Amino acid sequence: MNSSIHETKTDKIFKAFVYIFLTGALVIVLYPLIYIVSASISNPSDVNTGEMWLFPKGITFEGYRLIFENGDIWRGYLNTIFYTALGTFINLAVTIPAAYALARKDFVGRNLLMGMFVLTMFFSGGLIPTYLVVKNLGLIDTIWAMVLPNAAAVWNIVIARVFFQTSIPKELEEAAIIDGASNFKMFVKIILPLSAPIIAVMALFYGVGHWNGYFNALIYLSDKEMFPLQLVLREILVLQEMSSQSTNLTGTMAEAMHSKQQLAAVIKYGVMIVSTLPIIIVYPFLQRYFVKGVMIGSLKG
Amino acid sequence: MSTSSSTATSPLQQKENVNKGFTKPHKLGLKHPRKLRKSRKILQNWQLYIFVLPAFLYFLIFHYIPMYGVQIAFKNFIPTLGIWGSEWVGFEHFTRFFESYYFWDLIKNTLGISVYELIVGFPLPIILALALNEVKDSFFKRTVQTVTYAPHFISVVVMSGMIIAFLSPATGIINHGIQFLGFEPIAFLSDPAWFKTVYVLSGVWQSTGWGTIIYLAALAGVDPQHHEAAIVDGATRFQRIWHINIPAIVPTMIILLIMNVGSIMALGFEKILLLQNPLNLESSNVIATFVYQAGLLDAQYSFASAVGLFNAVINAILLITVNKIAKKTSETSLW
């Protein structure tokens, strides 16, 4: 569009405001992110006194060294990888076939089932009755408590269903049926290979949820050996408890105490990065899929 | 049905006609194949039912059984006796909650934080999306979007850790800044007066960028011809936004507003729980955290379920009311 020709003075002022506003938003969001990265590799005392306010000062990787030596963090990491992999697999195994079936016009009872699922978005038994169900099923302190209570999300079923309704040509299904393929065969041979985009979006949504989740672990797990990363982080970041391992420094007691306090802060910034690292790594590649997923879901408001 | 069609015959005769005459086979003739088609469809597609079965079982077990289990709110639930065996006490737990000294504090905090969040958090994604939509320079636009989406992916634990670290009175960067400007450091997290602001503004920081996605999608659907016509008519940029872009996203706004209002009482309490401490409890204790405390930590299952149910009922009433108002005033609604 050559709207620039028509630009008046007020338009220019308005445009300037838009750019100032957006730059402001950019700086406000970006600053804390840069600060965390800088703080994690800076000299602890410079961070604590406020000497370090943007770029790293007195670069040291001591914080990261301690994080990597910390057994709790490693174990939490492994647990989280396991929960995320298993949980996401279950999520997909539940969501994708259900969404496909619910997208089929010749599937009798689809609206009833869909209504039953959607209703749970607005009404629920609440925390305690749900907890009691999980408890009565004997899932407390098992890996299943981490994956089964969130085996599917209504919103994701809706998104996947819209995908199947709009992106898979009906003629393909009809042709397969005429060729005598069963629904099962058709799903595996034809639908799944065409569903890579939606599977990717779903895997990302669910995967991030498992990776970042802490509440299920908080209420369903008491065995520390099973804690996912986020619960370990909670102890370090929120409850401010450093396990003895991470701060078992050599030297005199007094020295150790001082270093401990100093280092605690830097370790905090380090774990923020370490724990978010997988998401930071995949984020730039997958951003458009995330966005696409939200947009597909918003098609019908 | 066909009762009004024939006027000459008496009602009794009519009925007989309907039963004996042509209507019956006709009716059957219509319904029979349809029924058959339906059952054949079901038989033909039996595998589709297997596809839905896991999801069906999941919702049944983890959503519908808890709904059924909500009745413990009206009982004195004793785990060894089970839901059925426990004694029925009616509204006892509810009255106990209504008459407790913390009742009004919980209501005040739950509503206070939600309304605060709604007022500050709702318009910002709209403004940001409208501004982003004005930018034609795609590199700058992409940069702003990539950066503002990012905090959405930070876990609530890390987010709370950031808040605690940044706001620390002695070592936090924000208080260093405040001191640099010549003011006294503020103990944000141990001062009840600050809790709601901390909660809401950190939420705005984390979710405003992500919230723009839906609005940007709606804005992308605006016909450029509207804008061209407006430009020809001499409309300024601001006028075009006001008269073309904003009306285009109003339906999206209303849907999101309904959903936000509908979840006012279901305040996402994961972050509150993490930021809560005995010093800020006065302004940070909301119904959800109270249910967690009473139910899971103190094992008062029935009482906590009653509180949770009260919360859910208010929530449903809000949702239905707002949906109704929206339907009447704008013809946009959830259902």
XYZ file of C-alpha atoms in Angstrom:
636
model
C 0.000 0.000 0.000
C 1.339 3.466 -0.777
C -0.352 5.042 2.167
C 2.805 7.020 2.878
C 1.761 9.485 0.222
C -1.319 10.393 2.220
C 0.485 10.629 5.529
C -0.390 13.809 7.311
C 1.406 15.424 10.203
C -0.874 13.869 12.808
C -0.308 10.483 11.182
C 3.410 10.928 11.592
C 3.081 11.913 15.218
C 0.810 8.955 15.771
C 3.275 6.624 14.092
C 6.054 7.972 16.287
C 3.942 7.209 19.354
C 3.384 3.656 18.140
C 7.107 3.102 17.723
C 7.924 4.632 21.107
C 5.290 2.461 22.768
C 6.520 -0.721 21.117
C 10.153 0.057 21.871
C 9.161 0.644 25.477
C 7.385 -2.719 25.607
C 10.416 -4.367 24.036
C 12.789 -2.899 26.615
C 10.545 -3.736 29.567
C 10.243 -7.376 28.533
C 13.829 -7.788 27.404
C 15.587 -6.158 30.346
C 14.828 -8.795 33.021
C 15.757 -11.553 30.581
C 19.147 -10.001 29.817
C 19.664 -9.259 33.494
C 19.204 -12.920 34.449
C 21.718 -14.080 31.857
C 24.243 -11.455 32.964
C 23.702 -12.112 36.647
C 24.233 -15.834 36.236
C 27.791 -15.333 35.000
C 28.751 -12.310 37.075
C 30.651 -11.947 40.292
C 28.094 -12.545 43.087
C 28.990 -9.469 45.092
C 28.611 -7.213 42.056
C 25.160 -8.648 41.482
C 24.080 -8.271 45.100
C 25.259 -4.694 45.417
C 23.688 -3.620 42.175
C 27.028 -2.904 40.486
C 26.003 -5.290 37.753
C 22.888 -3.876 36.159
C 23.022 -4.868 32.514
C 26.199 -6.462 31.210
C 28.048 -9.215 33.106
C 30.705 -7.996 35.509
C 33.609 -10.034 36.802
C 32.671 -13.028 34.713
C 32.687 -16.336 36.568
C 31.081 -19.676 35.847
C 31.255 -20.773 39.470
C 27.464 -20.730 39.736
C 27.063 -23.088 36.796
C 29.810 -25.352 38.157
C 27.871 -25.697 41.412
C 24.614 -26.272 39.582
C 26.139 -29.091 37.567
C 27.548 -30.624 40.724
C 24.176 -30.534 42.423
C 22.642 -33.981 42.547
C 19.108 -32.710 43.222
C 19.065 -30.616 40.087
C 20.359 -33.448 37.938
C 17.845 -35.872 39.323
C 15.071 -33.341 38.906
C 16.168 -32.824 35.329
C 16.082 -36.508 34.554
C 12.718 -36.928 36.254
C 11.285 -34.009 34.292
C 12.592 -35.370 30.998
C 10.949 -38.666 31.822
C 7.616 -37.142 32.901
C 7.593 -34.850 29.880
C 8.285 -37.661 27.421
C 5.799 -40.106 28.912
C 3.182 -37.436 29.605
C 3.363 -35.927 26.140
C 3.148 -39.360 24.552
C -0.005 -40.141 26.537
C -1.446 -36.711 25.733
C -0.974 -37.283 22.027
C -2.285 -40.835 22.151
C -5.459 -39.568 23.821
C -5.912 -36.270 21.978
C -5.168 -37.025 18.335
C -7.415 -40.088 17.796
C -10.243 -38.523 19.816
C -10.004 -35.244 17.924
C -9.995 -37.123 14.624
C -13.065 -39.152 15.493
C -14.877 -36.059 16.751
C -14.102 -34.281 13.499
C -15.792 -36.991 11.425
C -19.293 -35.945 10.343
C -20.459 -39.566 10.062
C -19.491 -40.299 13.673
C -22.764 -40.683 15.540
C -22.711 -39.012 18.944
C -19.885 -36.597 18.226
C -21.732 -33.549 19.486
C -22.774 -35.289 22.661
C -19.222 -36.390 23.395
C -17.792 -33.003 22.496
C -20.320 -31.345 24.770
C -19.334 -33.681 27.571
C -15.674 -32.739 27.145
C -16.253 -28.997 26.798
C -18.456 -28.884 29.883
C -15.416 -29.746 31.993
C -13.891 -26.416 30.987
C -16.539 -24.620 32.978
C -17.467 -27.034 35.732
C -15.206 -29.202 37.793
C -15.290 -31.100 41.032
C -12.521 -28.941 42.347
C -9.194 -29.619 43.945
C -10.191 -31.897 46.805
C -12.542 -34.341 45.013
C -9.976 -34.638 42.196
C -7.246 -35.305 44.729
C -9.395 -37.994 46.348
C -9.937 -39.733 43.006
C -6.202 -39.784 42.351
C -5.634 -41.048 45.864
C -8.288 -43.761 45.643
C -6.821 -44.987 42.389
C -3.566 -45.531 44.275
C -1.661 -43.079 42.080
C -0.122 -41.011 44.880
C 3.668 -41.155 44.773
C 3.703 -42.943 41.445
C 4.758 -41.628 38.056
C 1.155 -42.017 36.915
C 0.075 -39.160 39.181
C 2.314 -36.953 37.063
C 0.783 -37.927 33.736
C -2.741 -39.320 34.070
C -4.614 -36.464 35.806
C -3.638 -34.265 32.837
C -3.953 -36.896 30.124
C -5.867 -34.504 27.877
C -6.813 -30.848 27.655
C -10.165 -29.874 26.204
C -8.741 -26.849 24.477
C -6.159 -28.941 22.658
C -8.799 -31.426 21.542
C -10.767 -28.495 20.134
C -7.708 -27.193 18.284
C -6.852 -30.610 16.850
C -10.471 -31.194 15.861
C -10.580 -27.922 13.939
C -7.377 -28.970 12.186
C -8.881 -32.284 11.065
C -12.088 -30.603 9.958
C -10.360 -27.990 7.848
C -7.070 -29.474 6.662
C -7.829 -33.054 5.664
C -9.675 -33.329 2.345
C -12.891 -35.311 2.728
C -12.376 -36.934 -0.659
C -9.301 -38.671 0.686
C -11.317 -40.355 3.407
C -14.072 -41.318 0.982
C -11.569 -42.815 -1.435
C -10.013 -44.831 1.344
C -13.388 -46.140 2.437
C -14.284 -47.124 -1.114
C -10.969 -48.949 -1.327
C -12.126 -50.912 1.680
C -9.832 -49.452 4.305
C -11.069 -49.699 7.886
C -11.118 -46.558 10.004
C -8.141 -47.824 11.904
C -6.103 -48.501 8.805
C -7.076 -45.180 7.289
C -6.078 -43.319 10.450
C -2.644 -44.913 10.603
C -1.858 -44.913 6.885
C -3.469 -41.713 5.679
C -4.487 -39.364 8.470
C -1.430 -39.575 10.708
C 1.113 -38.896 7.944
C -0.890 -35.782 7.012
C -1.115 -34.579 10.592
C 2.506 -33.690 11.280
C 1.772 -29.976 11.838
C -0.950 -30.525 14.408
C 1.001 -33.298 16.138
C 3.939 -30.914 16.425
C 1.762 -28.135 17.850
C 0.118 -30.488 20.332
C 3.435 -32.025 21.395
C 4.782 -28.540 22.022
C 1.791 -27.331 24.013
C 1.624 -30.441 26.140
C 5.403 -30.763 26.414
C 5.853 -27.223 27.706
C 3.055 -27.857 30.187
C 4.757 -30.942 31.570
C 8.148 -29.281 31.623
C 6.893 -26.240 33.519
C 4.333 -27.922 35.740
C 4.897 -28.118 39.463
C 1.470 -28.293 41.054
C 0.708 -31.959 40.359
C 4.067 -32.913 41.795
C 3.464 -30.692 44.806
C 0.186 -32.339 45.720
C 0.722 -35.910 44.517
C 4.392 -36.612 45.229
C 6.120 -36.729 48.595
C 9.139 -38.819 47.657
C 12.018 -36.430 46.981
C 13.648 -38.905 44.656
C 10.738 -38.449 42.293
C 10.627 -34.644 42.330
C 10.611 -33.000 38.921
C 12.907 -30.101 38.233
C 10.302 -27.455 39.034
C 9.871 -28.733 42.585
C 13.632 -28.733 43.088
C 13.670 -25.189 41.737
C 10.911 -24.241 44.108
C 13.132 -25.208 47.024
C 16.039 -23.212 45.678
C 14.213 -20.172 44.292
C 11.177 -19.784 46.486
C 11.832 -21.570 49.747
C 15.435 -20.374 49.514
C 16.815 -23.679 50.676
C 20.114 -24.725 49.254
C 20.827 -28.379 49.662
C 24.068 -29.150 51.478
C 25.556 -30.625 48.337
C 25.435 -27.470 46.332
C 27.142 -25.337 48.940
C 29.562 -27.813 50.414
C 32.520 -25.553 49.892
C 36.035 -26.107 51.058
C 37.656 -23.650 53.458
C 36.829 -22.438 56.935
C 33.289 -22.323 58.182
C 33.079 -18.559 58.208
C 34.379 -18.338 54.722
C 31.997 -21.013 53.592
C 29.031 -19.213 55.146
C 29.878 -15.996 53.411
C 30.499 -17.632 50.070
C 27.341 -19.612 50.512
C 25.190 -16.525 50.832
C 26.990 -14.847 47.992
C 26.766 -17.809 45.710
C 23.185 -18.626 46.540
C 22.078 -15.592 44.567
C 24.116 -16.415 41.500
C 23.039 -20.046 41.580
C 19.462 -18.815 41.494
C 19.981 -16.932 38.273
C 21.851 -19.899 36.859
C 19.094 -22.401 37.593
C 16.524 -20.101 36.014
C 18.466 -20.385 32.789
C 19.395 -24.054 33.069
C 15.807 -25.068 33.736
C 14.416 -23.021 30.886
C 17.229 -23.958 28.497
C 15.375 -26.641 26.516
C 12.528 -24.233 25.840
C 14.946 -21.409 25.001
C 16.678 -23.690 22.494
C 13.553 -24.885 20.701
C 11.630 -21.604 20.971
C 13.022 -19.746 17.928
C 12.441 -22.748 15.670
C 8.995 -23.511 16.907
C 7.582 -20.059 17.543
C 5.526 -20.069 14.374
C 4.031 -23.463 15.266
C 3.043 -22.185 18.693
C 1.470 -19.153 17.128
C -0.268 -21.226 14.483
C -1.685 -23.482 17.182
C -3.201 -20.573 19.052
C -4.612 -19.140 15.857
C -6.209 -22.404 14.762
C -7.801 -22.566 18.182
C -9.093 -19.036 17.939
C -10.837 -19.575 14.633
C -14.157 -20.086 16.307
C -13.542 -17.682 19.150
C -48.325 -33.093 13.881
C -51.138 -33.608 11.379
C -53.982 -32.806 13.803
C -54.636 -29.354 12.347
C -54.671 -30.455 8.729
C -58.132 -32.115 8.547
C -60.970 -29.920 9.793
C -64.072 -31.994 8.954
C -63.453 -35.076 11.096
C -63.754 -35.283 14.846
C -60.647 -35.500 16.941
C -61.325 -39.146 17.758
C -61.734 -40.138 14.153
C -58.734 -38.180 13.328
C -56.627 -40.098 15.742
C -57.895 -43.331 14.298
C -57.050 -42.082 10.848
C -53.601 -41.292 11.927
C -53.126 -44.717 13.394
C -54.904 -46.797 10.737
C -54.527 -44.723 7.653
C -51.582 -43.740 5.533
C -49.735 -41.787 8.196
C -48.364 -44.700 10.125
C -46.580 -46.577 7.378
C -45.485 -43.270 5.990
C -43.963 -42.321 9.308
C -42.333 -45.677 9.632
C -41.170 -45.572 6.081
C -39.376 -42.335 6.809
C -37.887 -43.292 10.099
C -36.974 -46.840 9.381
C -34.155 -46.322 6.898
C -32.858 -43.413 8.893
C -32.643 -45.544 11.977
C -31.080 -48.264 9.986
C -28.620 -45.882 8.478
C -27.754 -44.641 11.913
C -27.151 -48.045 13.398
C -25.264 -49.102 10.303
C -23.171 -45.972 10.664
C -22.439 -46.841 14.254
C -21.526 -50.387 13.313
C -19.463 -49.261 10.374
C -17.559 -46.779 12.447
C -17.134 -48.825 15.594
C -13.427 -48.190 15.458
C -14.030 -44.465 15.893
C -15.501 -45.241 19.301
C -12.244 -46.903 20.235
C -10.459 -43.740 19.124
C -12.518 -41.663 21.554
C -12.492 -44.214 24.356
C -9.266 -43.077 26.095
C -10.427 -39.464 26.117
C -13.883 -40.498 27.272
C -12.440 -42.540 30.140
C -10.093 -39.722 31.059
C -12.878 -37.163 31.339
C -15.118 -39.614 33.092
C -12.545 -40.580 35.723
C -10.704 -37.336 36.310
C -13.521 -34.832 35.726
C -16.942 -36.419 36.116
C -16.193 -38.657 39.095
C -14.815 -35.615 40.993
C -18.039 -33.760 40.109
C -19.935 -36.616 41.673
C -17.520 -36.584 44.605
C -18.361 -32.941 45.307
C -21.199 -34.235 47.512
C -18.662 -34.695 50.303
C -19.111 -30.952 50.766
C -22.471 -31.848 52.324
C -21.122 -34.732 54.367
C -18.654 -35.370 57.102
C -16.330 -37.262 54.870
C -14.341 -39.976 56.565
C -12.031 -41.726 54.082
C -12.486 -45.182 55.640
C -16.277 -44.918 55.305
C -16.171 -43.730 51.726
C -18.383 -41.142 50.052
C -21.588 -43.141 50.541
C -20.903 -44.241 54.097
C -20.095 -40.792 55.429
C -22.712 -38.960 57.429
C -24.862 -36.309 55.739
C -24.585 -32.894 57.383
C -26.250 -30.589 54.855
C -24.951 -27.047 54.735
C -22.982 -27.209 57.952
C -19.583 -26.718 56.277
C -20.930 -23.834 54.234
C -22.310 -21.967 57.239
C -19.079 -22.580 59.090
C -17.221 -20.974 56.186
C -19.633 -18.027 55.880
C -19.413 -17.316 59.587
C -15.642 -17.627 59.836
C -13.647 -14.472 60.499
C -11.531 -14.946 57.346
C -14.534 -15.244 55.002
C -14.674 -11.585 53.993
C -10.906 -11.314 53.698
C -10.868 -14.233 51.280
C -13.684 -12.770 49.194
C -12.058 -9.357 49.223
C -8.670 -10.716 48.131
C -10.053 -13.073 45.493
C -12.223 -10.383 43.911
C -9.647 -7.659 44.495
C -6.812 -9.435 42.711
C -9.057 -10.633 39.863
C -10.674 -7.287 39.171
C -7.307 -5.533 39.399
C -5.894 -8.076 36.961
C -8.848 -7.670 34.625
C -8.669 -3.875 34.567
C -4.918 -3.747 33.995
C -4.365 -6.962 32.086
C -7.311 -7.000 29.695
C -6.771 -3.816 27.662
C -2.982 -4.111 27.322
C -2.843 -6.994 24.802
C -5.416 -5.119 22.704
C -3.370 -1.936 22.709
C -0.173 -3.851 21.976
C -1.830 -5.758 19.124
C -3.255 -2.558 17.599
C 0.178 -0.941 17.796
C 1.933 -3.984 16.306
C -0.602 -4.020 13.507
C 0.457 -0.497 12.518
C 4.081 -1.491 12.015
C 4.958 -2.267 8.426
C 8.676 -2.858 9.094
C 8.609 -6.607 9.440
C 11.980 -7.008 11.174
C 11.030 -4.663 14.004
C 7.587 -6.211 14.248
C 8.978 -9.746 14.407
C 11.526 -8.740 17.024
C 8.908 -7.193 19.282
C 6.667 -10.221 18.872
C 9.397 -12.797 19.496
C 10.574 -11.007 22.612
C 7.146 -10.276 24.084
C 5.908 -13.842 23.509
C 8.920 -15.335 25.282
C 7.953 -14.778 28.950
C 4.848 -16.901 28.341
C 7.114 -19.950 28.347
C 8.760 -19.214 31.683
C 7.487 -21.612 34.320
C 5.519 -20.239 37.231
C 8.252 -21.405 39.613
C 10.988 -19.586 37.726
C 8.707 -16.556 37.409
C 8.182 -16.496 41.150
C 11.915 -16.940 41.660
C 12.522 -13.943 39.421
C 10.008 -11.843 41.321
C 11.549 -12.777 44.662
C 15.094 -12.142 43.420
C 14.305 -8.849 41.671
C 12.248 -7.445 44.529
C 14.563 -8.362 47.381
C 14.964 -5.266 49.568
C 18.710 -5.799 50.054
C 19.944 -7.344 46.831
C 17.182 -6.975 44.239
C 17.817 -4.847 41.181
C 14.518 -3.010 41.475
C 15.319 -1.796 44.960
C 18.801 -0.833 43.813
C 17.092 1.303 41.202
C 14.747 2.791 43.773
C 17.672 3.633 46.026
C 19.583 5.065 43.096
C 16.720 7.491 42.570
C 17.025 8.468 46.218
C 14.121 6.582 47.797
C 13.946 4.035 50.577
C 13.966 0.378 49.494
C 10.540 -1.279 49.554
C 9.946 -4.730 51.004
C 7.481 -5.620 48.262
C 6.796 -9.201 49.278
C 6.490 -8.716 53.015
C 4.255 -5.652 52.758
C 0.592 -6.638 52.251
C -0.063 -3.329 50.519
C 2.164 -4.334 47.617
C 1.160 -7.922 47.049
C -1.674 -7.399 44.572
C 0.349 -4.979 42.478
C 3.305 -7.350 42.365
C 1.051 -10.207 41.359
C -0.797 -8.289 38.660
C 2.159 -6.447 37.121
C 4.314 -9.572 36.950
C 1.390 -11.302 35.234
C 1.139 -8.430 32.765
C 4.857 -8.729 32.040
C 4.532 -12.446 31.437
C 1.356 -12.691 29.396
C 0.633 -9.454 27.536
C 2.714 -10.373 24.480
C 1.182 -13.815 24.165
C -2.275 -12.331 24.582
C -1.827 -10.303 21.386
C -1.819 -13.392 19.144
C -5.565 -13.784 18.977
C -6.134 -10.074 18.344
C -3.471 -10.000 15.647
C -5.208 -12.916 13.960
C -8.496 -11.008 14.048
C -6.799 -7.859 12.714
C -5.210 -9.830 9.885
C -8.735 -10.608 8.730
C -9.629 -6.949 8.167
C -10.264 -6.238 4.511
C -7.571 -3.803 3.256
C -10.223 -2.212 1.038
C -11.805 -0.678 4.112
C -8.554 1.047 4.877
C -8.031 2.146 1.292
C -11.502 3.604 1.175
C -10.942 5.369 4.470
C -7.648 6.803 3.255
C -9.359 8.150 0.165
C -11.942 9.741 2.431
C -9.108 11.417 4.302
C -9.190 9.454 7.531
C -6.196 9.734 9.823
C -4.389 6.649 11.132
C -6.028 7.025 14.476
C -9.468 7.362 12.898
C -8.883 4.241 10.864
C -7.906 2.265 13.951
C -10.893 3.598 15.841
C -13.478 3.030 13.105
C -12.093 -0.038 11.295
C -9.647 -2.054 13.408
C -11.342 -1.832 16.789
C -14.798 -2.821 15.517
C -13.126 -5.767 13.776
C -11.777 -7.189 17.044
C -14.797 -6.442 19.230
C -16.213 -10.005 18.979
C -12.836 -11.450 20.034
C -12.677 -8.939 22.876
C -16.110 -9.906 24.124
C -15.386 -13.643 24.038
C -12.142 -13.161 25.951
C -13.817 -10.788 28.379
C -16.537 -13.332 29.125
C -13.959 -16.014 29.673
C -11.899 -13.749 31.925
C -14.876 -12.743 34.011
C -15.978 -16.363 34.138
C -12.690 -17.345 35.690
C -12.549 -14.517 38.199
C -13.077 -16.819 41.147
C -10.875 -19.522 39.665
C -7.881 -17.252 39.985
C -4.759 -19.122 38.891
C -3.345 -19.598 42.308
C -0.120 -21.401 41.447
C 1.809 -18.146 41.497
C 0.004 -16.835 44.567
C 0.905 -19.991 46.451
C 4.548 -19.525 45.529
C 4.677 -15.837 46.418
C 2.689 -16.192 49.605
C 4.403 -15.797 52.952
C 3.146 -15.203 56.492
C 3.837 -11.476 56.197
C 1.727 -10.861 53.101
C -0.968 -13.402 53.922
C -3.365 -10.622 54.835
C -3.667 -9.598 51.183
C -2.532 -12.757 49.418
C -4.858 -15.364 50.889
C -7.475 -16.187 48.238
C -10.139 -18.877 48.178
C -8.027 -21.221 46.052
C -5.008 -21.095 48.347
C -7.308 -21.463 51.324
C -8.828 -24.626 49.820
C -5.346 -26.007 49.291
C -4.372 -25.183 52.867
C -7.523 -26.511 54.508
C -8.001 -29.509 52.264
C -4.602 -30.882 51.466
C -2.423 -29.631 54.291
C -4.962 -29.850 57.125
C -6.896 -32.774 55.562
C -10.317 -31.152 56.171
C -11.662 -32.713 52.984
C -15.333 -31.901 53.403
C -14.850 -28.351 54.574
C -12.389 -27.563 51.767
C -14.730 -29.138 49.198
C -17.548 -26.937 50.469
C -15.388 -23.840 50.080
C -14.361 -24.991 46.613
C -17.952 -25.634 45.631
C -19.052 -22.215 46.870
C -16.306 -20.770 44.700
C -17.373 -22.789 41.668
C -21.009 -21.758 42.036
C -20.118 -18.050 42.166
C -17.932 -18.639 39.169
C -20.704 -20.297 37.174
C -23.146 -17.511 38.089
C -20.659 -14.872 36.914
C -20.022 -16.715 33.668
C -23.697 -17.189 32.870
C -24.575 -13.592 33.787
C -21.821 -12.030 31.709
C -22.615 -14.301 28.793
C -26.249 -13.238 28.960
C -25.396 -9.543 29.105
C -23.020 -9.920 26.175
C -25.651 -11.754 24.164
C -28.225 -9.039 24.775
C -25.973 -6.063 24.125
C -23.702 -7.269 21.353
C -25.030 -10.565 20.014
C -21.663 -12.161 20.694
C -21.593 -14.890 23.294
C -19.994 -18.160 24.269
C -23.175 -20.119 23.684
